[in-house]
Coordinates of C-alpha atoms in Angstrom, one line a residue:
M1147 CA -12.2 -15.2 -19.4
N1148 CA -16.0 -14.5 -18.5
E1149 CA -17.7 -12.8 -21.7
T1150 CA -19.6 -10.3 -19.6
I1151 CA -16.6 -9.2 -17.8
K1152 CA -14.8 -8.5 -21.1
K1153 CA -17.8 -6.6 -22.7
W1154 CA -17.7 -4.0 -19.2
F1155 CA -14.0 -3.5 -19.9
D1156 CA -14.9 -3.2 -23.6
S1157 CA -17.2 -0.7 -23.1
H1158 CA -15.5 1.2 -20.0
A1159 CA -12.1 1.2 -20.4
A1160 CA -12.1 4.7 -21.3
D1161 CA -13.9 5.8 -18.1
V1162 CA -11.8 3.6 -15.9
I1163 CA -8.6 5.6 -17.7
K1164 CA -10.2 8.7 -17.2
L1165 CA -10.7 8.1 -13.2
S1166 CA -7.2 7.1 -12.9
D1167 CA -5.9 10.4 -14.7
S1168 CA -8.0 12.3 -12.5
L1169 CA -6.4 11.3 -9.3
W1170 CA -2.9 11.1 -11.1
D1171 CA -3.6 15.0 -11.8
H1172 CA -4.8 15.9 -8.4
P1173 CA -2.2 13.8 -6.2
E1174 CA -3.3 13.8 -2.6
T1175 CA -1.2 12.5 0.6
A1176 CA -2.4 10.3 3.5
M1177 CA -5.4 11.4 4.9
N1178 CA -6.2 14.1 2.3
E1179 CA -7.7 12.5 -0.5
Q1180 CA -11.0 14.1 -0.9
H1181 CA -10.7 14.6 -4.5
S1182 CA -9.8 10.8 -5.2
C1183 CA -12.8 9.6 -2.9
A1184 CA -14.9 12.0 -4.4
E1185 CA -14.3 11.0 -8.1
T1186 CA -14.4 7.3 -7.1
T1187 CA -17.6 7.8 -5.2
E1188 CA -19.2 9.4 -8.1
F1189 CA -17.9 6.4 -10.3
M1190 CA -19.1 3.4 -8.4
R1191 CA -22.7 5.4 -7.8
S1192 CA -22.8 5.5 -11.9
Q1193 CA -22.2 1.6 -11.8
G1194 CA -25.2 1.2 -9.4
F1195 CA -23.6 0.6 -6.3
T1196 CA -24.5 1.8 -3.0
V1197 CA -22.1 4.0 -1.6
K1198 CA -21.3 5.4 1.2
A1199 CA -18.3 8.0 1.9
F1200 CA -16.9 9.6 5.2
N1201 CA -13.7 10.6 6.6
L1202 CA -11.9 7.7 8.1
L1203 CA -10.8 9.3 11.5
S1204 CA -13.6 11.8 11.7
G1205 CA -16.5 10.1 9.9
K1206 CA -17.8 13.3 8.6
P1207 CA -19.0 12.5 5.0
E1208 CA -17.9 16.6 4.1
E1209 CA -14.7 15.4 4.7
A1210 CA -14.5 12.1 2.8
N1211 CA -11.3 10.2 2.1
C1212 CA -12.8 6.8 2.0
L1213 CA -15.6 4.9 0.7
I1214 CA -17.7 1.4 0.8
A1215 CA -19.3 0.9 -2.3
T1216 CA -21.9 -2.4 -1.9
Y1217 CA -23.9 -4.6 -4.3
G1218 CA -26.3 -7.7 -4.0
S1219 CA -26.7 -9.2 -0.7
G1220 CA -26.2 -12.5 1.5
K1221 CA -23.6 -14.8 1.1
P1222 CA -20.4 -15.0 0.2
V1223 CA -19.4 -11.6 0.5
I1224 CA -16.5 -10.9 -1.5
G1225 CA -14.1 -7.4 -1.2
I1226 CA -12.0 -5.5 -3.6
L1227 CA -9.3 -3.1 -2.3
G1228 CA -8.5 0.1 -3.9
E1229 CA -5.9 2.9 -2.7
F1230 CA -6.0 6.5 -3.0
D1231 CA -2.9 8.4 -1.6
A1232 CA 0.2 9.6 -3.2
L1233 CA 3.6 10.3 -1.9
P1234 CA 5.2 13.6 -1.1
N1235 CA 7.4 15.7 -3.4
L1236 CA 7.3 13.2 -6.1
G1237 CA 5.2 15.2 -8.6
Q1238 CA 6.6 14.4 -12.3
D1239 CA 4.9 15.4 -15.7
R1240 CA 4.0 12.5 -18.2
V1241 CA 7.5 12.7 -19.5
T1242 CA 10.7 10.4 -19.7
T1243 CA 13.3 12.6 -18.1
R1244 CA 12.8 14.2 -14.4
T1245 CA 10.8 17.3 -13.7
P1246 CA 10.5 17.8 -10.3
K1247 CA 7.8 19.5 -8.4
E1248 CA 6.7 20.1 -5.0
S1249 CA 3.5 18.4 -5.6
P1250 CA 2.9 14.7 -4.2
G1251 CA 2.8 12.2 -7.2
H1252 CA 1.7 8.6 -7.8
G1253 CA 5.1 7.0 -7.0
C1254 CA 3.2 4.0 -6.1
G1255 CA 0.6 3.4 -8.4
H1256 CA -2.4 4.4 -6.5
N1257 CA -4.3 5.9 -9.0
L1258 CA -4.4 2.8 -10.9
M1259 CA -5.2 0.7 -8.0
A1260 CA -7.9 3.0 -7.3
S1261 CA -9.3 3.1 -11.0
G1262 CA -8.8 -0.6 -12.0
C1263 CA -10.1 -2.2 -8.9
A1264 CA -13.4 0.1 -9.2
G1265 CA -13.4 -1.2 -12.5
A1266 CA -13.0 -4.7 -11.3
A1267 CA -16.1 -4.5 -9.2
S1268 CA -18.1 -3.1 -11.7
A1269 CA -17.2 -5.5 -14.6
L1270 CA -17.9 -8.4 -11.6
K1271 CA -21.2 -6.6 -10.5
L1272 CA -22.5 -6.7 -14.1
A1273 CA -21.4 -10.6 -14.3
M1274 CA -23.5 -11.2 -11.0
E1275 CA -26.5 -9.4 -12.4
T1276 CA -26.5 -10.9 -16.1
E1277 CA -26.2 -14.4 -14.4
K1278 CA -28.2 -13.9 -11.1
L1279 CA -25.1 -14.8 -9.2
S1280 CA -26.0 -14.5 -5.2
G1281 CA -24.1 -13.1 -2.5
T1282 CA -22.2 -9.6 -1.8
L1283 CA -19.7 -7.2 -3.7
I1284 CA -17.8 -4.8 -1.7
Y1285 CA -15.0 -2.0 -3.0
Y1286 CA -13.3 -0.4 -0.4
G1287 CA -11.5 2.9 -1.3
C1288 CA -9.0 3.5 1.0
P1289 CA -7.0 6.3 2.0
A1290 CA -3.3 6.3 3.9
E1291 CA -1.6 3.2 3.0
E1292 CA 1.8 5.1 2.7
T1293 CA 1.8 5.7 5.9
L1294 CA 0.7 2.3 6.6
E1295 CA -2.5 3.4 8.5
G1296 CA -5.7 3.5 6.5
K1297 CA -6.7 -0.1 6.4
V1298 CA -5.5 -0.4 10.2
H1299 CA -8.0 2.2 11.0
M1300 CA -10.8 0.7 9.4
S1301 CA -9.9 -2.9 10.5
K1302 CA -10.3 -1.3 14.1
Q1303 CA -13.4 0.0 13.2
G1304 CA -14.8 -3.6 11.6
L1305 CA -15.1 -2.7 8.2
F1306 CA -13.9 -5.9 7.2
D1307 CA -15.5 -8.2 9.4
K1308 CA -18.3 -9.3 6.9
L1309 CA -16.0 -10.4 4.3
D1310 CA -15.3 -14.2 3.4
I1311 CA -12.5 -13.6 1.2
C1312 CA -10.8 -10.1 -0.2
L1313 CA -9.3 -9.3 -3.0
A1314 CA -6.1 -6.8 -3.9
W1315 CA -3.5 -5.4 -6.6
H1316 CA -0.9 -3.3 -6.5
P1317 CA 1.4 -2.4 -9.6
G1318 CA 5.1 -3.0 -9.7
P1319 CA 8.0 -3.5 -12.0
V1320 CA 7.3 -6.9 -13.1
A1321 CA 4.6 -9.0 -15.0
L1322 CA 1.4 -9.2 -13.1
S1323 CA 1.1 -11.9 -11.1
V1324 CA -0.1 -13.5 -8.0
L1325 CA 2.2 -12.5 -4.7
E1326 CA 3.7 -15.0 -2.6
N1327 CA 5.8 -13.0 -0.8
S1328 CA 5.4 -12.0 2.8
M1329 CA 5.8 -8.3 3.1
Q1330 CA 7.1 -7.0 6.6
S1331 CA 5.2 -5.7 9.3
S1332 CA 6.0 -2.2 10.1
T1333 CA 5.7 0.1 13.1
A1334 CA 5.6 4.2 12.7
L1335 CA 6.6 6.4 15.8
K1336 CA 8.0 9.4 16.2
F1337 CA 10.5 10.5 19.1
N1338 CA 10.6 13.6 21.0
F1339 CA 13.6 14.7 22.5
R1340 CA 13.0 18.0 25.1
G1341 CA 15.9 20.0 26.9
K1342 CA 17.1 23.1 27.6
T1343 CA 17.8 26.5 25.5
A1344 CA 21.1 28.3 26.1
H1345 CA 23.6 30.6 24.1
A1346 CA 26.0 28.3 22.6
A1347 CA 28.8 30.3 22.7
V1348 CA 28.4 31.9 26.2
N1349 CA 26.2 29.4 28.2
P1350 CA 26.8 25.8 26.6
D1351 CA 27.0 24.5 30.0
Q1352 CA 23.4 25.7 31.2
G1353 CA 22.2 24.2 27.9
R1354 CA 21.1 20.6 27.4
S1355 CA 20.6 19.3 23.6
A1356 CA 17.9 18.0 22.2
L1357 CA 19.2 17.6 18.8
D1358 CA 22.1 15.8 20.6
A1359 CA 19.7 13.3 22.3
A1360 CA 18.5 12.7 18.6
E1361 CA 21.6 12.2 17.4
L1362 CA 22.8 9.7 20.0
M1363 CA 19.9 7.7 19.6
N1364 CA 20.5 7.2 15.8
V1365 CA 24.0 6.5 16.7
G1366 CA 22.8 3.9 18.9
I1367 CA 20.6 2.7 16.0
Q1368 CA 23.4 2.2 13.9
Y1369 CA 24.9 -0.6 16.3
L1370 CA 21.7 -2.2 17.2
R1371 CA 21.5 -2.9 13.2
E1372 CA 24.2 -5.1 13.8
H1373 CA 22.5 -7.3 16.7
V1374 CA 18.7 -8.0 14.5
S1375 CA 18.1 -10.6 12.2
S1376 CA 18.4 -9.7 8.7
D1377 CA 14.8 -9.4 8.0
V1378 CA 14.5 -6.1 10.0
R1379 CA 14.6 -2.9 8.6
I1380 CA 14.9 0.2 10.7
H1381 CA 14.8 4.2 9.0
Y1382 CA 14.2 7.5 10.0
I1383 CA 14.4 11.2 9.1
Y1384 CA 14.4 14.4 11.5
T1385 CA 11.6 16.4 11.6
H1386 CA 12.8 18.7 14.0
G1387 CA 16.5 19.7 14.9
G1388 CA 16.8 23.5 16.1
V1389 CA 16.2 27.0 15.3
A1390 CA 19.5 28.5 14.9
P1391 CA 23.4 27.7 15.3
N1392 CA 24.0 29.6 18.3
V1393 CA 20.7 28.5 20.0
V1394 CA 21.3 25.2 22.2
P1395 CA 18.1 23.4 20.5
D1396 CA 15.4 22.5 23.4
Y1397 CA 13.5 20.2 20.9
A1398 CA 14.3 17.5 18.2
Q1399 CA 12.1 15.1 16.8
L1400 CA 12.8 12.0 14.6
Y1401 CA 9.9 10.1 12.8
Y1402 CA 11.1 6.1 12.8
Y1403 CA 9.9 3.1 10.6
V1404 CA 10.7 -0.5 12.2
R1405 CA 10.0 -3.3 9.8
A1406 CA 10.4 -7.0 10.4
Q1407 CA 8.9 -10.4 8.9
S1408 CA 6.7 -10.9 11.7
R1409 CA 4.3 -8.3 14.2
S1410 CA 5.9 -10.4 17.3
M1411 CA 9.4 -9.9 16.2
N1412 CA 8.7 -6.3 15.2
D1413 CA 7.1 -5.5 19.0
E1414 CA 10.3 -7.2 20.3
V1415 CA 13.0 -4.7 18.2
L1416 CA 10.4 -1.9 18.8
K1417 CA 10.7 -2.3 22.7
R1418 CA 15.0 -2.1 22.1
V1419 CA 14.6 0.7 19.3
I1420 CA 13.0 2.7 22.8
D1421 CA 15.2 1.8 25.1
V1422 CA 18.0 3.3 23.1
S1423 CA 16.0 6.7 22.9
E1424 CA 15.7 6.5 26.6
G1425 CA 19.5 5.9 27.0
A1426 CA 20.4 8.8 24.6
A1427 CA 18.0 11.3 26.7
K1428 CA 20.2 10.1 29.9
M1429 CA 23.2 10.7 27.9
T1430 CA 22.4 14.3 27.3
G1431 CA 20.2 15.1 30.2
T1432 CA 17.2 15.7 28.1
S1433 CA 13.7 13.5 28.3
T1434 CA 12.2 12.1 25.9
D1435 CA 8.7 10.3 25.3
Y1436 CA 7.8 8.7 22.0
E1437 CA 4.4 8.6 19.6
L1438 CA 2.7 6.0 18.2
L1439 CA 1.2 6.6 14.8
A1440 CA 0.4 3.0 14.0
G1441 CA 1.5 -0.8 13.0
C1442 CA 1.0 -2.7 10.3
Y1443 CA 1.2 -6.3 10.3
D1444 CA 3.2 -8.9 7.9
V1445 CA 1.4 -10.0 4.6
F1446 CA -0.1 -13.7 5.3
I1447 CA -0.4 -15.9 2.2
N1448 CA -3.2 -18.0 1.7
H1449 CA -2.3 -20.8 -0.8
R1450 CA -5.7 -21.6 -1.7
L1451 CA -7.0 -18.8 -2.6
N1452 CA -3.8 -17.9 -4.5
K1453 CA -4.5 -20.8 -6.7
L1454 CA -8.1 -19.5 -7.4
C1455 CA -6.3 -16.0 -8.4
Q1456 CA -3.7 -17.7 -10.5
E1457 CA -6.4 -19.5 -12.8
A1458 CA -8.2 -16.4 -13.3
L1459 CA -5.2 -14.4 -14.2
L1460 CA -4.4 -17.0 -16.9
K1461 CA -7.8 -16.4 -18.4
I1462 CA -6.6 -13.4 -18.9
P1463 CA -4.9 -12.1 -22.7
P1464 CA -1.6 -10.4 -22.1
I1465 CA -0.8 -6.9 -22.4
E1466 CA 0.2 -6.1 -25.6
Y1467 CA 2.5 -2.9 -24.9
S1468 CA 3.6 -0.8 -28.4
D1469 CA 6.5 0.1 -29.8
E1470 CA 6.0 3.5 -28.2
N1471 CA 5.3 2.0 -25.0
K1472 CA 8.8 0.2 -25.0
K1473 CA 10.3 3.5 -26.3
F1474 CA 9.1 5.5 -23.5
A1475 CA 10.2 2.6 -21.0
A1476 CA 13.9 2.5 -22.3
E1477 CA 14.2 6.2 -22.2
V1478 CA 13.2 6.6 -18.5
Y1479 CA 15.4 3.6 -17.7
R1480 CA 18.2 5.1 -19.2
N1481 CA 17.7 8.5 -17.5
A1482 CA 16.7 7.2 -14.3
T1483 CA 20.1 4.7 -14.4
G1484 CA 22.6 6.1 -17.0
K1485 CA 22.5 2.6 -18.3
E1486 CA 21.1 0.8 -21.3
P1487 CA 18.5 -1.7 -20.4
V1488 CA 19.9 -5.3 -20.5
T1489 CA 16.3 -7.4 -19.4
E1490 CA 12.8 -7.1 -20.3
L1491 CA 11.3 -3.7 -18.9
L1492 CA 7.8 -4.7 -19.5
D1493 CA 7.4 -7.9 -19.0
T1494 CA 4.3 -10.2 -19.6
A1495 CA 5.2 -13.2 -19.0
V1496 CA 3.1 -14.6 -15.8
P1497 CA 5.1 -16.6 -13.5
P1498 CA 3.6 -20.2 -12.1
L1499 CA 3.2 -20.2 -8.4
T1500 CA 6.1 -22.3 -6.3
G1501 CA 3.6 -22.7 -3.1
I1502 CA 6.9 -21.3 -1.3
V1503 CA 6.3 -17.8 0.8
R1504 CA 9.8 -15.9 0.7
P1505 CA 10.2 -12.6 2.6
M1506 CA 9.6 -9.0 1.1
T1507 CA 11.6 -5.8 2.7
G1508 CA 8.4 -4.1 1.7
S1509 CA 5.2 -3.4 3.9
S1510 CA 1.7 -2.7 3.6
D1511 CA -1.2 -2.3 5.6
V1512 CA -3.0 -4.9 3.5
G1513 CA -1.1 -7.1 5.5
D1514 CA -3.8 -6.4 8.4
V1515 CA -6.8 -7.8 6.3
T1516 CA -4.7 -10.7 5.8
H1517 CA -4.8 -11.3 9.7
I1518 CA -8.6 -10.9 9.4
L1519 CA -9.7 -13.3 6.5
P1520 CA -8.4 -14.8 3.3
T1521 CA -7.0 -12.5 1.4
T1522 CA -4.8 -12.3 -2.0
Q1523 CA -3.3 -9.8 -3.8
F1524 CA -2.1 -9.3 -7.7
M1525 CA 1.5 -7.7 -8.2
G1526 CA 2.6 -6.4 -11.1
A1527 CA 2.5 -4.1 -14.1
G1528 CA 2.5 -0.3 -14.5
M1529 CA 5.7 0.1 -14.0
I1530 CA 9.5 -0.4 -15.6
G1531 CA 11.6 -3.1 -14.6
G1532 CA 15.0 -2.7 -13.0
L1533 CA 13.2 0.8 -11.5
P1534 CA 12.7 1.4 -7.7
F1535 CA 9.1 2.2 -6.2
H1536 CA 8.7 5.7 -4.8
H1537 CA 10.3 6.9 -7.6
W1538 CA 9.8 9.4 -10.1
A1539 CA 10.0 6.8 -13.3
V1540 CA 7.0 5.5 -11.3
T1541 CA 4.7 8.6 -11.3
A1542 CA 5.5 9.1 -15.1
C1543 CA 4.1 5.7 -16.0
T1544 CA 1.1 5.7 -13.7
G1545 CA -0.2 8.5 -16.1
T1546 CA 0.9 6.9 -19.2
E1547 CA -0.8 4.2 -21.5
I1548 CA 2.0 1.8 -19.7
G1549 CA 0.0 2.5 -16.7
H1550 CA -3.7 2.4 -18.1
K1551 CA -2.7 -1.0 -19.9
A1552 CA -1.9 -2.6 -16.5
E1553 CA -4.8 -1.2 -14.4
L1554 CA -7.2 -2.8 -17.4
Q1555 CA -5.5 -6.2 -17.2
A1556 CA -5.4 -6.3 -13.1
G1557 CA -9.0 -5.0 -13.3
K1558 CA -10.1 -8.2 -15.6
A1559 CA -8.4 -10.1 -13.1
L1560 CA -9.3 -9.6 -10.2
A1561 CA -13.0 -9.7 -11.8
Q1562 CA -12.4 -13.0 -13.2
A1563 CA -10.8 -14.1 -9.6
G1564 CA -14.1 -12.6 -7.7
Y1565 CA -16.6 -14.2 -10.6
D1566 CA -14.8 -17.7 -10.2
A1567 CA -15.2 -17.5 -6.5
F1568 CA -18.6 -16.7 -6.8
K1569 CA -19.4 -19.8 -8.7
N1570 CA -17.1 -22.0 -6.4
P1571 CA -18.2 -21.5 -2.9
A1572 CA -15.6 -24.5 -1.9
A1573 CA -12.7 -22.4 -2.9
I1574 CA -13.8 -20.1 0.1
E1575 CA -14.6 -22.5 2.0
E1576 CA -11.0 -24.0 1.5
A1577 CA -9.6 -21.0 1.7
W1578 CA -10.9 -20.5 5.2
E1579 CA -9.8 -23.9 6.6
E1580 CA -6.5 -23.4 5.5
F1581 CA -6.6 -19.5 7.3
R1582 CA -8.0 -21.1 10.6
N1583 CA -5.3 -23.9 11.0
A1584 CA -2.3 -22.1 9.9
R1585 CA -3.4 -18.9 12.3
K1586 CA -3.9 -21.6 15.2
A1587 CA -0.4 -20.9 16.9
M1588 CA -0.5 -17.5 16.0
D1589 CA -1.5 -14.4 18.3
A1590 CA -4.8 -13.4 17.8
Y1591 CA -5.1 -10.0 15.6
K1592 CA -5.2 -6.8 17.1
P1593 CA -4.7 -3.3 15.3
V1594 CA -1.6 -1.6 16.3
L1595 CA -2.8 2.0 16.7
P1596 CA -2.1 4.6 19.2

């Protein structure tokens, strides 16, 4: 492990933890991450970065939810991604039992990502200064990953275009490792149904129920599931369904996610989903339209960059979990599942690279970045094995020492990978050669936004 990177983390571990705890204590949903952005902006400026903070949609600095922190000049240009947003209704205390809160909660560990990746960039900056390494380092504080749109907007604005490679990390219920799974493309959209109100008992013949149309659409989607490939996922919620039982609803709305292993397959399934919505409207004498919110791409794996990151990860000492950490994890597991753990809950063994890309049913807007330039994502640590993402147990862990140890280890691995890339520009060229060859047969990247 690079000695300068190690020294930075030895000196600033408490600062990284303080930042992540501040974000954990002030969880914010997608596109509302003003506190997270402000705190991270202050941290990056304290580390000597030039920071531009702004609102991703309006551009206004006084409403900033996104930041770009830059150090250095010239080539190569290496980016490190952090994320800010929390999940609705996953508020939770730092305890082993469920303590429901109406507030958001960091049930995916983005507070750790924002701070751990900020620490990585800061440690790498110090190594660049110490060894007088040429090149540019950029840290991105990204909003709205949970709605799968933040980096899509950033991509459309060209914010990643100058990068040569990009590095990221996401916590997970496994040991820290290099991601070899291709996460799914996804499309988020809302379907609006409009009908006619009437007294549901006296004049039902004069009503046209938008709620009926919404329910028939969902029934149609259940039948559609039988005739799509096994990688496809379609899920939804009702956002509007009427105001009173005795009034025929004239408005209903469904919020859908459509996922598939490739962007092209996603687009094909999406057309069929839209056809179902139109059929439901026709059956009920209502009308329908849809609002496209955003769509992200699948994660595109770069094996050469994976190799560089794997070599960097193996230079980092594994996490040492205390007996208290293990006891906390076991109690959370029991309370979340009602079962005794039978496998390692806080794994630290780094798995070898296989060179095999396997499908993964989750999605991330990091996928868009992977289709623009060579990108690699570390995955793992900060969560308890055997428990799901987007769960109160994750919120509990990401505010404790289990999460803190994960962000410090991931930060060191990211910094080491960036350092190794700066020292070996040939590896960057090889990653680009692989990227260009692999994408020859694919459609050009195009951000999916309204």
